[in-house]
């Protein structure tokens, strides 16, 4: 049986901090926090790395672990749906020594914003319990850490923002990959791939592979086959767009955004209605509309 070749995004994933492009402040803050563990547990025993998809949050964790000699014990919080599963996967590792003789362990919980306060009963409490008893650094990642239900995690964590990469940084990475793959590329084609990816390096590398694999030269025309990505907005911007819309169509337009979390949007609207509207009548009408939306959501 033939093995499936590695994607370029995985093949060229940085293995050391020196290979991680951009986000120098985030790297410095994260490494400083990890090193502080060697002097004893710091006041914040968890770090929460947050930023949009493809900006390098998980890559940064593994690169730092390689450089500093840590073993990584990982669980994806959106896949570990119950507190019992979290305890089996992570809590034991939080208390016990490393099997591989490394300097220590990093307990990595990826995508903690994938936990649902409604469905994953006890999951957030279990994470907080793990943070309180851990002998090792607990690192969490999130695309959007501002869900009100995640406030307890934010309070016990060192918040580290990982920003989308700049255009020139992405082009530099794409050019380096082309060189290693023996592909010549029009610089304008690489700029267009990076521009379309909007700071998501993983997506840019996947797009490059899609248009370049099997070719010796990539032109701007080749890139035109890529679909224009819908821009990813954070929940603050989405909420602002809904509450300041002048027409129903403007408000409804956010429903076309990729991976929109309806329940989270309703929570954000609920919290921001009093700050957006001045009159008691307008606030009452807004909450009435929100309550009907919640009823429809429940029926769906």
C-alpha positions as YAML, in Angstrom:
chain: A
units: angstrom
residues:
- id: 1
  name: UNK
  ca: [0.00, 0.00, 0.00]
- id: 2
  name: UNK
  ca: [1.50, 3.33, -1.08]
- id: 3
  name: UNK
  ca: [1.94, 5.92, 1.65]
- id: 4
  name: UNK
  ca: [0.33, 9.29, 1.12]
- id: 5
  name: UNK
  ca: [2.93, 12.04, 0.55]
- id: 6
  name: UNK
  ca: [3.22, 14.78, 3.15]
- id: 7
  name: UNK
  ca: [1.47, 18.04, 2.41]
- id: 8
  name: UNK
  ca: [3.90, 20.92, 1.96]
- id: 9
  name: UNK
  ca: [2.40, 22.62, 5.01]
- id: 10
  name: UNK
  ca: [3.47, 19.64, 7.13]
- id: 11
  name: UNK
  ca: [6.70, 18.95, 5.23]
- id: 12
  name: UNK
  ca: [7.96, 22.50, 5.81]
- id: 13
  name: UNK
  ca: [6.51, 23.07, 9.27]
- id: 14
  name: UNK
  ca: [9.15, 24.87, 11.39]
- id: 15
  name: UNK
  ca: [10.92, 22.58, 13.84]
- id: 16
  name: UNK
  ca: [12.81, 25.28, 15.76]
- id: 17
  name: UNK
  ca: [12.04, 28.81, 16.92]
- id: 18
  name: UNK
  ca: [14.58, 30.20, 14.46]
- id: 19
  name: UNK
  ca: [12.48, 28.75, 11.64]
- id: 20
  name: UNK
  ca: [9.24, 30.33, 12.89]
- id: 21
  name: UNK
  ca: [8.58, 33.42, 10.80]
- id: 22
  name: UNK
  ca: [7.23, 36.59, 12.39]
- id: 23
  name: UNK
  ca: [5.52, 37.15, 15.76]
- id: 24
  name: UNK
  ca: [8.77, 37.97, 17.56]
- id: 25
  name: UNK
  ca: [6.97, 39.48, 20.57]
- id: 26
  name: UNK
  ca: [4.80, 36.38, 20.98]
- id: 27
  name: UNK
  ca: [7.83, 34.10, 20.73]
- id: 28
  name: UNK
  ca: [9.76, 36.12, 23.29]
- id: 29
  name: UNK
  ca: [6.84, 36.23, 25.73]
- id: 30
  name: UNK
  ca: [6.11, 32.51, 25.40]
- id: 31
  name: UNK
  ca: [9.74, 31.39, 25.75]
- id: 32
  name: UNK
  ca: [10.25, 33.66, 28.75]
- id: 33
  name: UNK
  ca: [7.19, 32.10, 30.42]
- id: 34
  name: UNK
  ca: [8.41, 28.56, 29.69]
- id: 35
  name: UNK
  ca: [11.85, 29.30, 31.09]
- id: 36
  name: UNK
  ca: [10.31, 30.72, 34.25]
- id: 37
  name: UNK
  ca: [9.11, 27.20, 35.09]
- id: 38
  name: UNK
  ca: [12.70, 26.18, 35.73]
- id: 39
  name: UNK
  ca: [12.68, 28.49, 38.73]
- id: 40
  name: UNK
  ca: [9.42, 26.98, 39.99]
- id: 41
  name: UNK
  ca: [5.79, 27.29, 38.94]
- id: 42
  name: UNK
  ca: [4.98, 30.89, 37.91]
- id: 43
  name: UNK
  ca: [1.90, 32.75, 39.10]
- id: 44
  name: UNK
  ca: [0.15, 31.96, 35.82]
- id: 45
  name: UNK
  ca: [0.54, 28.23, 35.30]
- id: 46
  name: UNK
  ca: [-1.25, 28.31, 31.93]
- id: 47
  name: UNK
  ca: [-0.64, 30.25, 28.74]
- id: 48
  name: UNK
  ca: [-3.36, 30.93, 26.18]
- id: 49
  name: UNK
  ca: [-2.07, 31.52, 22.66]
- id: 50
  name: UNK
  ca: [-4.75, 33.10, 20.52]
- id: 51
  name: UNK
  ca: [-5.04, 34.25, 16.95]
- id: 52
  name: UNK
  ca: [-6.74, 33.36, 13.64]
- id: 53
  name: UNK
  ca: [-6.28, 29.98, 11.93]
- id: 54
  name: UNK
  ca: [-2.92, 29.40, 10.26]
- id: 55
  name: UNK
  ca: [-0.96, 32.06, 12.16]
- id: 56
  name: UNK
  ca: [1.31, 29.45, 13.81]
- id: 57
  name: UNK
  ca: [0.04, 28.97, 17.37]
- id: 58
  name: UNK
  ca: [0.55, 25.19, 17.58]
- id: 59
  name: UNK
  ca: [3.74, 25.38, 15.51]
- id: 60
  name: UNK
  ca: [5.17, 27.87, 18.01]
- id: 61
  name: UNK
  ca: [4.49, 25.47, 20.89]
- id: 62
  name: UNK
  ca: [6.24, 22.53, 19.22]
- id: 63
  name: UNK
  ca: [9.18, 24.64, 18.04]
- id: 64
  name: UNK
  ca: [9.75, 26.00, 21.55]
- id: 65
  name: UNK
  ca: [9.46, 22.48, 22.98]
- id: 66
  name: UNK
  ca: [12.13, 21.23, 20.56]
- id: 67
  name: UNK
  ca: [14.47, 24.09, 21.40]
- id: 68
  name: UNK
  ca: [14.03, 23.85, 25.17]
- id: 69
  name: UNK
  ca: [13.89, 20.06, 25.51]
- id: 70
  name: UNK
  ca: [10.24, 19.60, 26.45]
- id: 71
  name: UNK
  ca: [7.99, 16.65, 25.65]
- id: 72
  name: UNK
  ca: [4.54, 17.70, 24.35]
- id: 73
  name: UNK
  ca: [1.40, 15.91, 25.52]
- id: 74
  name: UNK
  ca: [-1.42, 17.12, 23.29]
- id: 75
  name: UNK
  ca: [-5.20, 16.88, 23.25]
- id: 76
  name: UNK
  ca: [-7.58, 18.73, 20.97]
- id: 77
  name: UNK
  ca: [-10.21, 20.16, 23.28]
- id: 78
  name: UNK
  ca: [-12.88, 20.09, 20.55]
- id: 79
  name: UNK
  ca: [-12.33, 16.34, 20.14]
- id: 80
  name: UNK
  ca: [-12.15, 15.51, 23.85]
- id: 81
  name: UNK
  ca: [-15.81, 16.10, 24.55]
- id: 82
  name: UNK
  ca: [-16.14, 15.11, 28.22]
- id: 83
  name: UNK
  ca: [-14.42, 15.88, 31.50]
- id: 84
  name: UNK
  ca: [-13.65, 12.16, 31.93]
- id: 85
  name: UNK
  ca: [-11.79, 12.04, 28.63]
- id: 86
  name: UNK
  ca: [-9.83, 15.16, 29.53]
- id: 87
  name: UNK
  ca: [-8.83, 13.63, 32.85]
- id: 88
  name: UNK
  ca: [-7.64, 10.41, 31.18]
- id: 89
  name: UNK
  ca: [-5.65, 12.27, 28.54]
- id: 90
  name: UNK
  ca: [-4.20, 15.23, 30.40]
- id: 91
  name: UNK
  ca: [-4.68, 15.23, 34.17]
- id: 92
  name: UNK
  ca: [-2.51, 12.16, 34.77]
- id: 93
  name: UNK
  ca: [0.24, 13.71, 32.64]
- id: 94
  name: UNK
  ca: [-0.05, 16.89, 34.72]
- id: 95
  name: UNK
  ca: [0.91, 15.01, 37.88]
- id: 96
  name: UNK
  ca: [3.44, 12.40, 36.66]
- id: 97
  name: UNK
  ca: [7.03, 12.67, 35.46]
- id: 98
  name: UNK
  ca: [8.15, 12.42, 31.84]
- id: 99
  name: UNK
  ca: [8.79, 9.00, 30.30]
- id: 100
  name: UNK
  ca: [11.50, 10.23, 27.95]
- id: 101
  name: UNK
  ca: [13.96, 11.91, 30.28]
- id: 102
  name: UNK
  ca: [13.26, 15.38, 28.89]
- id: 103
  name: UNK
  ca: [13.46, 18.54, 30.99]
- id: 104
  name: UNK
  ca: [9.71, 18.43, 31.40]
- id: 105
  name: UNK
  ca: [6.40, 18.39, 29.61]
- id: 106
  name: UNK
  ca: [4.14, 20.88, 27.94]
- id: 107
  name: UNK
  ca: [0.47, 19.97, 28.29]
- id: 108
  name: UNK
  ca: [-1.12, 21.29, 25.11]
- id: 109
  name: UNK
  ca: [-4.87, 21.77, 24.79]
- id: 110
  name: UNK
  ca: [-5.54, 22.84, 21.21]
- id: 111
  name: UNK
  ca: [-8.65, 24.79, 20.20]
- id: 112
  name: UNK
  ca: [-10.17, 25.30, 23.64]
- id: 113
  name: UNK
  ca: [-12.74, 27.60, 22.03]
- id: 114
  name: UNK
  ca: [-14.10, 24.42, 20.44]
- id: 115
  name: UNK
  ca: [-15.56, 23.44, 23.79]
- id: 116
  name: UNK
  ca: [-19.25, 24.19, 24.11]
- id: 117
  name: UNK
  ca: [-20.43, 25.43, 27.49]
- id: 118
  name: UNK
  ca: [-23.76, 23.74, 26.77]
- id: 119
  name: UNK
  ca: [-22.55, 20.36, 25.40]
- id: 120
  name: UNK
  ca: [-19.21, 19.81, 27.16]
- id: 121
  name: UNK
  ca: [-20.52, 19.81, 30.70]
- id: 122
  name: UNK
  ca: [-17.62, 19.89, 33.16]
- id: 123
  name: UNK
  ca: [-14.97, 20.30, 30.45]
- id: 124
  name: UNK
  ca: [-13.98, 23.85, 31.39]
- id: 125
  name: UNK
  ca: [-14.02, 23.01, 35.10]
- id: 126
  name: UNK
  ca: [-11.73, 20.05, 34.42]
- id: 127
  name: UNK
  ca: [-9.26, 22.27, 32.55]
- id: 128
  name: UNK
  ca: [-9.23, 24.68, 35.49]
- id: 129
  name: UNK
  ca: [-8.63, 21.76, 37.84]
- id: 130
  name: UNK
  ca: [-5.73, 20.56, 35.67]
- id: 131
  name: UNK
  ca: [-4.19, 24.05, 35.75]
- id: 132
  name: UNK
  ca: [-4.47, 24.18, 39.54]
- id: 133
  name: UNK
  ca: [-2.70, 20.83, 40.14]
- id: 134
  name: UNK
  ca: [-0.21, 20.73, 37.26]
- id: 135
  name: UNK
  ca: [3.52, 20.34, 37.76]
- id: 136
  name: UNK
  ca: [4.12, 21.36, 34.15]
- id: 137
  name: UNK
  ca: [3.25, 24.23, 31.80]
- id: 138
  name: UNK
  ca: [-0.30, 24.08, 30.45]
- id: 139
  name: UNK
  ca: [-0.64, 25.70, 27.04]
- id: 140
  name: UNK
  ca: [-3.96, 26.32, 25.33]
- id: 141
  name: UNK
  ca: [-4.69, 27.66, 21.86]
- id: 142
  name: UNK
  ca: [-7.80, 29.40, 20.59]
- id: 143
  name: UNK
  ca: [-8.90, 31.20, 17.46]
- id: 144
  name: UNK
  ca: [-11.28, 33.33, 19.50]
- id: 145
  name: UNK
  ca: [-10.72, 33.37, 23.28]
- id: 146
  name: UNK
  ca: [-13.33, 36.06, 23.99]
- id: 147
  name: UNK
  ca: [-16.33, 33.77, 24.44]
- id: 148
  name: UNK
  ca: [-17.82, 34.83, 27.82]
- id: 149
  name: UNK
  ca: [-17.77, 31.17, 28.94]
- id: 150
  name: UNK
  ca: [-13.96, 31.14, 28.58]
- id: 151
  name: UNK
  ca: [-13.45, 34.01, 31.01]
- id: 152
  name: UNK
  ca: [-12.29, 31.66, 33.84]
- id: 153
  name: UNK
  ca: [-9.58, 30.31, 31.52]
- id: 154
  name: UNK
  ca: [-8.46, 33.80, 30.58]
- id: 155
  name: UNK
  ca: [-8.17, 34.74, 34.25]
- id: 156
  name: UNK
  ca: [-5.74, 31.89, 35.03]
- id: 157
  name: UNK
  ca: [-3.72, 32.24, 31.82]
- id: 158
  name: UNK
  ca: [-0.97, 34.39, 30.41]
- id: 159
  name: UNK
  ca: [-2.60, 35.78, 27.26]
- id: 160
  name: UNK
  ca: [-0.30, 35.75, 24.23]
- id: 161
  name: UNK
  ca: [-1.56, 37.08, 20.91]
- id: 162
  name: UNK
  ca: [-0.21, 35.42, 17.77]
- id: 163
  name: UNK
  ca: [-0.89, 37.73, 14.84]
- id: 164
  name: UNK
  ca: [-1.48, 36.87, 11.17]
- id: 165
  name: UNK
  ca: [1.72, 37.00, 9.16]
- id: 166
  name: UNK
  ca: [2.50, 40.05, 7.05]
- id: 167
  name: UNK
  ca: [2.41, 39.77, 3.28]
- id: 168
  name: UNK
  ca: [6.19, 39.98, 2.82]
- id: 169
  name: UNK
  ca: [6.75, 37.33, 5.51]
- id: 170
  name: UNK
  ca: [4.41, 34.92, 3.75]
- id: 171
  name: UNK
  ca: [5.99, 35.59, 0.35]
- id: 172
  name: UNK
  ca: [9.42, 34.84, 1.83]
- id: 173
  name: UNK
  ca: [8.23, 31.47, 3.13]
- id: 174
  name: UNK
  ca: [6.52, 30.60, -0.16]
- id: 175
  name: UNK
  ca: [9.64, 31.51, -2.15]
- id: 176
  name: UNK
  ca: [11.79, 29.32, 0.10]
- id: 177
  name: UNK
  ca: [9.45, 26.36, -0.42]
- id: 178
  name: UNK
  ca: [9.53, 26.86, -4.18]
- id: 179
  name: UNK
  ca: [13.33, 26.83, -4.10]
- id: 180
  name: UNK
  ca: [13.38, 23.56, -2.14]
- id: 181
  name: UNK
  ca: [10.83, 21.98, -4.48]
- id: 182
  name: UNK
  ca: [12.69, 23.07, -7.61]
- id: 183
  name: UNK
  ca: [9.85, 25.34, -8.76]
- id: 184
  name: UNK
  ca: [10.34, 28.80, -10.23]
- id: 185
  name: UNK
  ca: [7.56, 31.23, -9.42]
- id: 186
  name: UNK
  ca: [6.61, 34.67, -10.64]
- id: 187
  name: UNK
  ca: [7.00, 36.96, -7.58]
- id: 188
  name: UNK
  ca: [3.61, 38.47, -8.40]
- id: 189
  name: UNK
  ca: [2.06, 35.01, -8.28]
- id: 190
  name: UNK
  ca: [3.46, 34.44, -4.79]
- id: 191
  name: UNK
  ca: [2.20, 37.86, -3.68]
- id: 192
  name: UNK
  ca: [-1.26, 37.01, -4.97]
- id: 193
  name: UNK
  ca: [-1.31, 33.66, -3.14]
- id: 194
  name: UNK
  ca: [-0.26, 35.41, 0.08]
- id: 195
  name: UNK
  ca: [-2.78, 38.21, -0.41]
- id: 196
  name: UNK
  ca: [-5.66, 35.77, -0.92]
- id: 197
  name: UNK
  ca: [-4.70, 33.77, 2.19]
- id: 198
  name: UNK
  ca: [-5.08, 36.90, 4.39]
- id: 199
  name: UNK
  ca: [-2.42, 36.03, 6.95]
- id: 200
  name: UNK
  ca: [-3.17, 32.27, 7.03]
- id: 201
  name: UNK
  ca: [0.22, 30.76, 6.17]
- id: 202
  name: UNK
  ca: [-1.04, 27.18, 6.21]
- id: 203
  name: UNK
  ca: [-3.71, 28.09, 3.64]
- id: 204
  name: UNK
  ca: [-1.13, 29.92, 1.50]
- id: 205
  name: UNK
  ca: [1.18, 26.89, 1.46]
- id: 206
  name: UNK
  ca: [-1.73, 24.60, 0.58]
- id: 207
  name: UNK
  ca: [-2.68, 26.93, -2.27]
- id: 208
  name: UNK
  ca: [0.90, 27.05, -3.50]
- id: 209
  name: UNK
  ca: [1.06, 23.26, -3.55]
- id: 210
  name: UNK
  ca: [-2.26, 23.10, -5.39]
- id: 211
  name: UNK
  ca: [-1.03, 25.30, -8.26]
- id: 212
  name: UNK
  ca: [2.68, 24.35, -8.27]
- id: 213
  name: UNK
  ca: [2.86, 20.59, -7.77]
- id: 214
  name: UNK
  ca: [4.03, 18.95, -10.98]
- id: 215
  name: UNK
  ca: [5.02, 22.27, -12.58]
- id: 216
  name: UNK
  ca: [8.39, 23.87, -13.18]
- id: 217
  name: UNK
  ca: [7.08, 27.42, -13.26]
- id: 218
  name: UNK
  ca: [4.13, 29.13, -11.58]
- id: 219
  name: UNK
  ca: [2.58, 32.19, -13.18]
- id: 220
  name: UNK
  ca: [0.05, 34.73, -12.00]
- id: 221
  name: UNK
  ca: [-2.45, 33.12, -14.40]
- id: 222
  name: UNK
  ca: [-2.10, 29.80, -12.53]
- id: 223
  name: UNK
  ca: [-3.08, 31.53, -9.30]
- id: 224
  name: UNK
  ca: [-6.31, 32.89, -10.78]
- id: 225
  name: UNK
  ca: [-7.88, 29.45, -10.46]
- id: 226
  name: UNK
  ca: [-7.89, 29.85, -6.69]
- id: 227
  name: UNK
  ca: [-11.21, 30.90, -5.22]
- id: 228
  name: UNK
  ca: [-11.17, 34.20, -3.35]
- id: 229
  name: UNK
  ca: [-11.35, 33.45, 0.35]
- id: 230
  name: UNK
  ca: [-14.03, 35.08, 2.42]
- id: 231
  name: UNK
  ca: [-12.37, 37.36, 4.92]
- id: 232
  name: UNK
  ca: [-12.31, 36.06, 8.49]
- id: 233
  name: UNK
  ca: [-13.61, 38.63, 10.98]
- id: 234
  name: UNK
  ca: [-13.35, 38.31, 14.74]
- id: 235
  name: UNK
  ca: [-16.54, 38.21, 16.80]
- id: 236
  name: UNK
  ca: [-16.17, 41.85, 17.90]
- id: 237
  name: UNK
  ca: [-16.28, 43.03, 14.27]
- id: 238
  name: UNK
  ca: [-19.15, 40.67, 13.39]
- id: 239
  name: UNK
  ca: [-21.19, 41.94, 16.36]
- id: 240
  name: UNK
  ca: [-20.47, 45.55, 15.41]
- id: 241
  name: UNK
  ca: [-21.65, 44.88, 11.86]
- id: 242
  name: UNK
  ca: [-24.92, 43.38, 13.09]
- id: 243
  name: UNK
  ca: [-25.71, 46.08, 15.64]
- id: 244
  name: UNK
  ca: [-24.83, 49.01, 13.35]
- id: 245
  name: UNK
  ca: [-26.52, 47.64, 10.22]
- id: 246
  name: UNK
  ca: [-28.97, 50.04, 8.57]
- id: 247
  name: UNK
  ca: [-30.93, 47.30, 6.78]
- id: 248
  name: UNK
  ca: [-31.88, 43.67, 7.39]
- id: 249
  name: UNK
  ca: [-29.76, 42.69, 4.39]
- id: 250
  name: UNK
  ca: [-26.65, 44.29, 5.91]
- id: 251
  name: UNK
  ca: [-27.15, 42.46, 9.18]
- id: 252
  name: UNK
  ca: [-27.90, 39.18, 7.45]
- id: 253
  name: UNK
  ca: [-24.72, 39.41, 5.35]
- id: 254
  name: UNK
  ca: [-22.62, 38.09, 8.26]
- id: 255
  name: UNK
  ca: [-24.33, 34.72, 7.88]
- id: 256
  name: UNK
  ca: [-22.19, 34.12, 4.81]
- id: 257
  name: UNK
  ca: [-18.94, 34.30, 6.77]
- id: 258
  name: UNK
  ca: [-17.07, 30.98, 7.07]
- id: 259
  name: UNK
  ca: [-17.40, 28.99, 10.31]
- id: 260
  name: UNK
  ca: [-19.77, 31.48, 11.96]
- id: 261
  name: UNK
  ca: [-20.60, 30.41, 15.53]
- id: 262
  name: UNK
  ca: [-24.28, 31.32, 15.90]
- id: 263
  name: UNK
  ca: [-24.49, 30.68, 19.65]
- id: 264
  name: UNK
  ca: [-21.40, 32.77, 20.35]
- id: 265
  name: UNK
  ca: [-22.74, 35.58, 18.16]
- id: 266
  name: UNK
  ca: [-25.96, 35.62, 20.18]
- id: 267
  name: UNK
  ca: [-23.99, 35.86, 23.42]
- id: 268
  name: UNK
  ca: [-21.96, 38.78, 22.08]
- id: 269
  name: UNK
  ca: [-25.10, 40.57, 20.90]
- id: 270
  name: UNK
  ca: [-26.72, 39.97, 24.29]
- id: 271
  name: UNK
  ca: [-23.79, 41.58, 26.10]
- id: 272
  name: UNK
  ca: [-23.47, 44.55, 23.74]
- id: 273
  name: UNK
  ca: [-27.08, 45.63, 23.21]
- id: 274
  name: UNK
  ca: [-27.08, 48.04, 26.23]
- id: 275
  name: UNK
  ca: [-23.88, 49.70, 24.94]
- id: 276
  name: UNK
  ca: [-25.16, 50.11, 21.37]
- id: 277
  name: UNK
  ca: [-28.64, 51.57, 21.91]
- id: 278
  name: UNK
  ca: [-29.52, 54.69, 23.92]
- id: 279
  name: UNK
  ca: [-33.27, 54.45, 24.48]
- id: 280
  name: UNK
  ca: [-35.01, 51.95, 26.73]
- id: 281
  name: UNK
  ca: [-37.47, 51.22, 23.92]
- id: 282
  name: UNK
  ca: [-34.71, 50.30, 21.45]
- id: 283
  name: UNK
  ca: [-32.98, 48.09, 24.01]
- id: 284
  name: UNK
  ca: [-36.29, 46.33, 24.78]
- id: 285
  name: UNK
  ca: [-36.97, 45.75, 21.06]
- id: 286
  name: UNK
  ca: [-33.45, 44.37, 20.55]
- id: 287
  name: UNK
  ca: [-33.78, 41.92, 23.43]
- id: 288
  name: UNK
  ca: [-37.21, 40.86, 22.17]
- id: 289
  name: UNK
  ca: [-35.73, 40.09, 18.75]
- id: 290
  name: UNK
  ca: [-32.85, 38.22, 20.37]
- id: 291
  name: UNK
  ca: [-35.22, 36.14, 22.49]
- id: 292
  name: UNK
  ca: [-37.19, 35.12, 19.38]
- id: 293
  name: UNK
  ca: [-33.92, 34.20, 17.64]
- id: 294
  name: UNK
  ca: [-33.00, 32.03, 20.61]
- id: 295
  name: UNK
  ca: [-36.39, 30.32, 20.41]
- id: 296
  name: UNK
  ca: [-35.94, 29.63, 16.70]
- id: 297
  name: UNK
  ca: [-32.41, 28.33, 17.33]
- id: 298
  name: UNK
  ca: [-33.75, 25.92, 19.94]
- id: 299
  name: UNK
  ca: [-36.42, 24.63, 17.55]
- id: 300
  name: UNK
  ca: [-33.83, 24.13, 14.80]
...
